[in-house]
């Protein structure tokens, strides 16, 4: 009898305790069933805290299992219960087709479903329909409860906004930051970008009152870790450690987060509620408008309707059409919030003050001493773009690099002239500028409320990944013969020091490698040893 190779699929919608015990119970039952049938388990796929109800949610391990099945890795699937595998009738029909056409054996540990028989397939279809109906009824109950909660002015459930806890009580330190954001934005030269930099610890004179504040997404992860630690104190330390998420480095604030704070009616004391379907419809409508604008077929009303009104539409009104006030303390008064909306809605407001060109000597040239990738320029210096390994003030670094490069030029008596960058290098630079332009345009469109936060994140993530790849290619394409250097004449050091930014960047790119190390802790002042300057191709 030929060997039957099977896969085990385990899933739980929400691991509230975070201990993985429910998954372990499923695993034990499925492994016992596979052993009873004398099947060989080739792979176990686990989707923890992943819903199978919402068809828009991604289940990475499930998708990989489907691909592996089509690749012929196994001919049978074991799961604890049919609804652990899927709650979507369409997905179930795909597995039934596989059972009928390709002989897939799919069994459950509770013994209720076996797709190898016509009775099992009939039961599976009935159970899937009943489960789908229960999901719809549960969704309706939850929707009604949320609507009632909003009409009563009670704080909505879910992720807490910065400034409030889940009960709606004010968190003083965060509330101070929110108030400072509104005050700075309504100032004469307040901008989203300036506020984001101030929150990240890089304020300018117009946003100096905005305090440095940890990214809210990181704060939420730290709070969730602490909550899990308290709830699972009796578990072994090794188990507790597995439950904790690894918080990201305290990265710079994006402008989109500042915009969401300024748009949120909750800070003015309004009760809010939005149906998911209505929000999805608004996103789809905005996408259609953006497509018409890109295709050149935009209608006159698109410019006005394309502006996002989602936050204002979330304000709950009573039977007389008056806004419902929430049972929490407003962080700003109504006039302040409305003034912020008026400024955000102003079509003459400039949301992009610059170009995609370089503004820093070492942006994209200096390397992070931890990960080896190029750093990016910030308002005050340089930051590791990939993992936040370092954040350095730039003035002393640039002075040291210019001086060191000039000394090398003087020592070597000039460098050969060339025809400039190779065609491949020029193509890489053009591609880098294109990706930076994509980010700038997306940020401008978000500031003008033509796209949603999810669209901005998608563009940013894709462009930044492409930029990292191109930066690696650019590093690999550096030429060892100095041919990419401009003609500097008999006094190359003087020409270099008095030349413009682009000339200096070209010389640095072709002549030296600059590596930035994290600033030493506990040491005041600039440490030259934290900047490595190396001649790339000594003669």
C-alpha positions in Angstrom: 0.0 0.0 0.0 1.6 3.3 -1.1 2.5 5.8 1.6 0.1 8.6 2.3 1.8 11.9 2.9 -0.3 14.4 4.8 -0.2 18.0 6.1 -1.6 19.2 9.4 -3.3 22.6 9.5 -3.9 24.4 12.8 -5.5 27.8 13.3 -7.1 29.9 16.0 -8.8 33.2 15.3 -7.6 35.1 18.3 -5.2 33.8 21.0 -6.4 36.1 23.7 -4.2 34.6 26.3 -1.2 34.5 24.0 0.0 31.2 25.4 -0.5 29.0 22.3 -2.2 26.3 24.4 -5.2 26.0 22.1 -2.9 25.4 19.1 -1.1 22.7 21.1 -4.4 20.9 21.8 -5.3 20.9 18.1 -1.8 19.7 17.3 -2.0 16.7 19.7 -5.4 15.6 18.4 -4.3 15.9 14.7 -1.1 14.1 15.2 -2.9 11.2 17.0 -5.3 11.0 14.0 -2.5 10.9 11.5 -0.7 8.2 13.5 -4.0 6.2 13.7 -4.4 6.3 9.9 -0.6 5.6 9.5 -0.1 8.7 7.5 3.3 10.4 7.3 3.1 14.0 8.4 5.3 16.1 6.0 4.5 19.6 7.2 2.5 21.3 9.9 1.0 24.7 9.0 0.0 27.1 11.9 -1.9 30.3 11.6 -2.2 31.8 15.1 -4.5 34.7 15.7 -5.7 34.6 12.1 -9.3 34.8 11.1 -10.8 32.6 8.4 -14.1 34.5 8.3 -12.9 37.7 6.5 -11.9 36.8 3.0 -9.7 39.9 2.8 -7.5 38.7 5.7 -4.3 37.0 4.7 -3.4 33.6 6.2 0.3 33.1 5.2 0.5 29.5 6.3 -2.8 28.5 4.7 -1.7 30.1 1.4 1.6 28.3 1.6 -0.2 25.0 2.2 -2.4 25.5 -0.9 0.7 26.1 -3.0 2.5 23.1 -1.5 -0.5 20.9 -2.3 -0.6 22.0 -5.9 3.2 21.3 -6.0 2.4 17.7 -5.0 4.0 17.7 -1.5 1.1 15.8 0.1 -2.2 14.1 -0.8 -4.1 14.4 2.5 -4.9 17.1 5.1 -5.7 16.7 8.8 -7.3 19.6 10.8 -9.0 19.7 14.2 -12.3 20.9 12.8 -13.6 22.0 9.4 -14.0 25.6 10.5 -10.3 25.6 11.5 -9.5 25.1 7.8 -11.9 27.5 6.3 -15.2 29.4 7.0 -15.5 30.4 3.3 -17.9 28.3 1.3 -15.9 29.1 -1.9 -12.7 27.8 -0.3 -14.4 24.7 0.8 -15.6 24.0 -2.7 -12.0 24.2 -3.9 -11.1 21.5 -1.5 -14.1 19.4 -2.4 -13.1 19.7 -6.1 -9.6 18.5 -5.1 -11.1 15.6 -3.3 -13.3 14.5 -6.2 -10.9 15.2 -9.0 -7.4 14.5 -7.5 -8.3 12.2 -4.6 -7.4 14.6 -1.8 -8.2 13.0 1.6 -9.3 15.7 4.1 -10.3 14.5 7.6 -11.0 16.3 10.9 -10.0 15.2 14.4 -13.6 15.4 15.6 -14.6 12.8 13.0 -17.4 14.9 11.5 -16.0 15.6 8.1 -14.4 13.2 5.6 -14.3 14.5 2.0 -13.5 11.1 0.7 -17.2 10.2 1.0 -20.3 11.8 -0.5 -21.9 11.9 3.0 -18.9 13.7 4.3 -18.9 16.3 1.5 -22.7 16.9 2.1 -22.1 17.4 5.8 -19.1 19.8 5.1 -21.3 22.0 2.8 -24.1 22.1 5.4 -21.7 22.9 8.2 -20.0 25.7 6.2 -23.4 27.3 5.4 -24.4 27.2 9.0 -21.1 28.6 10.2 -21.4 31.4 7.6 -24.9 32.3 8.8 -23.7 32.4 12.4 -20.9 34.7 11.4 -23.3 37.1 9.7 -25.6 37.1 12.8 -22.6 37.7 15.1 -21.5 40.6 12.9 -25.0 42.1 13.0 -25.0 41.9 16.8 -21.6 43.5 17.1 -22.5 46.2 14.7 -25.7 47.1 16.7 -23.7 47.1 20.0 -21.1 49.4 18.6 -23.7 51.8 17.2 -25.5 51.8 20.5 -22.2 52.5 22.3 -21.5 55.4 20.0 -25.0 56.9 20.4 -24.5 56.8 24.1 -21.2 58.7 23.8 -19.1 55.9 25.2 -15.5 55.3 24.1 -15.3 52.9 21.2 -13.6 49.6 21.7 -10.4 48.6 19.9 -7.0 50.2 19.7 -6.8 53.3 21.9 -5.8 56.6 20.3 -2.8 58.5 21.7 -3.9 60.6 24.6 -6.5 58.2 26.0 -6.6 54.8 27.6 -9.2 52.2 26.6 -11.7 53.5 29.2 -11.5 57.0 27.7 -9.4 58.5 30.6 -6.8 61.0 29.7 -3.1 60.0 29.7 -1.5 63.4 30.7 1.9 63.0 29.0 0.3 62.0 25.7 -2.5 64.5 25.9 0.2 67.3 26.2 1.7 66.1 23.0 -1.7 66.1 21.2 -2.4 69.7 22.4 1.0 70.8 21.3 0.4 69.2 17.8 -2.8 71.3 17.3 -1.1 74.5 18.6 1.9 74.1 16.4 -0.1 73.2 13.3 -2.3 76.3 13.7 0.7 78.5 14.2 1.9 80.7 11.3 4.4 78.2 9.9 3.1 74.9 11.3 3.4 72.0 9.0 2.8 68.2 9.2 6.4 67.5 8.3 7.7 69.9 11.0 5.5 68.4 13.6 6.5 64.9 12.7 10.2 65.8 13.0 9.6 67.5 16.4 7.8 64.4 17.7 10.9 62.4 16.5 13.2 64.7 18.5 14.3 67.0 15.7 12.3 70.2 16.3 12.9 73.5 14.5 12.1 77.0 15.7 8.5 76.8 14.6 7.7 73.5 16.3 9.9 73.7 19.4 6.9 73.3 21.7 6.1 69.9 20.4 7.7 67.3 22.8 9.6 64.3 21.6 7.2 61.4 21.9 7.6 57.6 21.2 5.8 56.3 18.2 2.3 55.3 19.3 2.5 52.0 17.4 5.6 51.0 19.5 3.9 52.2 22.7 1.0 49.9 22.0 3.3 46.9 21.5 5.1 47.6 24.8 1.7 47.9 26.6 0.5 44.6 25.1 3.7 42.9 26.2 3.3 44.2 29.7 -0.4 43.1 29.8 0.6 39.6 28.6 3.3 39.4 31.3 0.8 40.2 34.0 -1.8 37.8 32.7 0.7 34.9 32.3 2.8 35.4 35.4 2.4 31.7 36.3 3.8 30.4 33.0 7.6 29.5 32.7 9.8 32.5 31.8 10.6 30.8 28.4 7.0 30.6 27.6 6.4 34.2 28.6 9.2 35.4 26.4 7.6 33.7 23.4 4.4 35.6 24.0 6.1 39.0 23.8 6.3 40.9 20.5 9.6 42.4 19.5 8.9 46.1 19.5 10.4 48.1 16.6 13.1 50.7 17.2 11.7 54.1 18.1 11.5 55.3 14.5 10.7 58.7 13.2 7.0 59.8 13.1 5.4 59.8 9.6 3.3 62.8 8.6 0.4 60.5 8.1 0.2 59.8 11.8 0.2 63.6 12.5 -2.6 64.1 10.0 -4.8 61.4 11.7 -4.4 63.1 15.0 -5.4 66.4 13.6 -8.4 64.9 11.8 -9.7 62.7 14.7 -13.0 64.2 16.0 -12.6 62.4 19.3 -10.0 65.0 20.5 -12.8 67.6 20.3 -15.1 65.4 22.3 -17.3 64.1 19.5 -18.6 60.5 19.6 -17.5 58.6 16.4 -18.6 55.5 14.5 -17.9 54.2 11.0 -19.1 51.0 9.4 -16.4 49.0 7.7 -18.4 48.6 4.5 -18.9 52.4 4.3 -15.2 53.0 4.8 -14.3 50.4 2.1 -16.7 52.0 -0.3 -15.1 55.4 0.4 -11.6 53.9 -0.3 -12.9 52.4 -3.6 -14.4 55.7 -4.6 -11.2 57.5 -3.9 -9.3 54.9 -5.9 -11.6 55.4 -8.9 -11.1 59.2 -8.7 -7.4 58.8 -8.5 -7.4 56.6 -11.6 -9.5 59.1 -13.6 -7.0 61.8 -12.6 -4.1 59.7 -13.7 -5.8 58.8 -17.0 -6.6 62.4 -17.8 -10.4 61.7 -17.7 -11.1 63.5 -14.4 -14.3 65.3 -14.0 -14.5 68.8 -12.5 -16.0 67.6 -9.3 -13.2 65.0 -8.7 -10.9 67.6 -7.3 -13.4 68.5 -4.6 -14.9 65.1 -3.9 -11.5 63.4 -3.9 -10.7 65.1 -0.6 -11.1 62.7 2.2 -14.0 63.5 4.6 -13.9 60.1 6.4 -13.2 61.5 9.9 -15.9 64.1 9.7 -18.4 61.5 8.4 -17.7 59.4 11.5 -19.2 61.9 13.9 -22.4 60.4 15.4 -25.5 62.7 15.3 -28.8 62.4 17.3 -32.3 62.5 16.0 -32.1 66.3 15.6 -28.9 66.1 13.6 -26.7 67.4 16.4 -23.3 65.9 17.1 -23.3 63.4 20.0 -20.7 64.4 22.6 -18.5 61.6 24.1 -18.3 60.7 27.8 -14.6 61.7 27.9 -12.6 64.9 28.4 -11.8 66.7 25.1 -8.1 67.5 24.5 -8.9 70.5 22.4 -11.9 72.7 22.1 -14.4 72.6 19.2 -13.1 75.8 17.7 -9.5 74.6 17.7 -10.5 71.3 16.0 -12.6 73.1 13.3 -9.7 75.6 12.7 -7.4 72.6 12.0 -9.9 71.1 9.6 -10.3 74.4 7.8 -6.5 74.7 7.4 -6.2 71.0 6.2 -9.1 71.6 3.7 -7.5 74.8 2.3 -6.8 74.0 -1.4 -4.0 76.6 -1.5 -2.1 74.9 1.4 1.4 73.8 0.2 2.1 70.2 1.1 5.3 69.7 -0.7 8.0 72.3 -0.3 10.9 70.7 -2.0 12.1 68.4 -4.8 13.3 64.8 -4.7 17.0 65.9 -5.1 19.6 65.4 -2.5 20.0 68.0 0.3 22.6 66.3 2.5 26.2 65.5 1.7 26.1 61.9 2.9 22.5 60.9 2.3 22.7 57.6 0.4 26.5 57.7 0.5 27.5 57.2 4.1 27.0 53.7 5.4 25.6 52.4 8.6 28.3 50.7 10.6 25.8 48.1 11.9 23.9 46.9 8.8 26.2 48.3 6.0 23.3 50.0 4.2 23.3 53.7 3.2 21.8 56.1 5.7 19.3 58.8 4.9 19.4 62.5 5.7 17.2 64.0 8.4 16.7 67.6 9.5 19.7 67.4 11.9 21.9 64.7 10.4 21.7 61.1 9.4 19.6 58.1 10.5 19.8 54.4 9.6 16.9 54.0 7.2 16.5 50.2 7.6 16.5 49.4 11.3 17.2 52.6 13.2 20.6 51.5 14.2 21.9 55.0 14.6 20.8 58.6 14.6 23.7 61.1 14.3 24.0 64.9 14.1 25.4 65.7 10.7 27.3 69.0 11.0 30.5 67.6 12.6 30.4 64.5 10.4 30.2 66.4 7.2 33.0 68.8 8.2 35.2 65.8 9.0 34.4 64.1 5.8 35.1 67.2 3.6 38.4 67.8 5.4 39.5 64.2 5.1 38.5 64.0 1.4 40.4 67.2 0.7 43.5 65.8 2.4 43.4 62.7 0.3 43.0 64.7 -2.9 45.9 66.9 -2.0 48.1 63.9 -1.0 47.4 62.1 -4.3 47.9 65.2 -6.4 44.6 65.1 -8.3 42.6 62.3 -9.9 42.0 61.4 -13.5 39.2 62.9 -15.4 36.5 60.7 -16.9 33.3 60.6 -18.8 31.2 60.6 -15.7 29.1 57.7 -14.4 28.6 54.6 -16.5 25.3 54.1 -18.3 24.3 51.4 -15.7 25.2 53.7 -12.8 23.3 56.5 -14.3 20.3 54.2 -14.8 20.5 53.2 -11.1 20.6 56.9 -10.0 17.6 57.6 -12.3 15.7 54.7 -10.8 16.5 55.9 -7.3 15.1 59.4 -8.0 12.0 57.8 -9.5 11.4 55.8 -6.3 12.0 58.9 -4.1 9.6 60.8 -6.3 6.9 58.1 -5.8 7.2 58.6 -2.0 7.1 62.4 -2.3 4.0 62.2 -4.6 2.2 59.8 -2.3 2.9 62.0 0.7 1.6 65.0 -1.2 -1.5 63.2 -2.3 -2.1 62.0 1.3 -1.6 65.6 2.5 -4.2 66.7 -0.1 -6.4 63.8 1.1 -6.6 62.1 -2.3 -5.4 58.8 -0.9 -5.8 56.8 2.3 -3.2 55.9 4.9 -3.1 52.3 3.7 -2.3 53.6 0.1 0.5 55.8 1.5 2.0 52.9 3.5 1.8 50.5 0.5 3.6 53.0 -1.7 6.2 53.8 0.9 7.0 50.2 1.7 7.3 49.2 -1.9 9.4 52.2 -2.8 11.7 51.9 0.2 12.3 48.2 -0.5 13.2 49.1 -4.1 15.5 51.9 -2.9 17.3 49.5 -0.6 17.8 47.1 -3.6 19.0 49.9 -5.8 21.4 51.2 -3.2 23.0 47.8 -3.0 23.3 47.8 -6.8 24.9 51.2 -6.7 27.4 50.2 -4.1 28.3 47.2 -6.2 28.7 49.4 -9.3 31.3 51.8 -7.9 34.2 52.0 -10.3 37.8 51.4 -9.0 39.6 53.5 -11.5 38.4 56.9 -10.5 36.8 57.5 -13.9 33.6 58.6 -12.3 35.4 61.6 -10.8 35.1 65.1 -12.4 38.2 67.0 -13.6 39.5 68.8 -10.5 42.6 70.5 -12.0 45.9 71.2 -10.3 44.5 72.1 -6.9 41.9 69.3 -6.5 41.5 69.9 -2.8 40.6 73.6 -3.2 38.2 72.8 -6.1 36.6 70.2 -4.0 36.1 72.4 -0.9 34.7 75.3 -3.0 32.6 73.1 -5.3 28.9 72.6 -5.0 27.1 69.7 -3.2 26.7 67.5 -6.3 30.4 67.8 -7.2 31.4 66.9 -3.6 29.0 64.0 -3.6 30.5 62.6 -6.8 34.0 62.9 -5.5 33.1 61.2 -2.2 31.2 58.5 -4.0 34.2 57.6 -6.2 37.0 58.2 -3.8 36.2 57.1 -0.3 33.9 55.0 1.9 32.4 56.7 4.9 31.0 54.5 7.7 29.1 55.9 10.6 29.1 54.1 13.9 26.6 54.6 16.7 27.6 57.5 18.9 29.4 56.3 22.1 27.3 56.4 25.1 28.3 58.5 28.1 30.7 60.5 26.1 30.1 64.2 25.4 31.1 66.0 22.3 31.9 64.7 18.8 34.0 61.5 18.6 36.0 61.3 15.4 36.6 57.6 16.0 32.9 57.0 15.4 33.4 58.0 11.7 35.5 55.8 9.5 36.9 57.3 6.3 38.7 54.9 4.0 40.2 55.3 0.6 38.3 52.9 -1.5 41.0 52.0 -4.1 44.4 53.0 -2.9 46.9 53.6 -5.7 
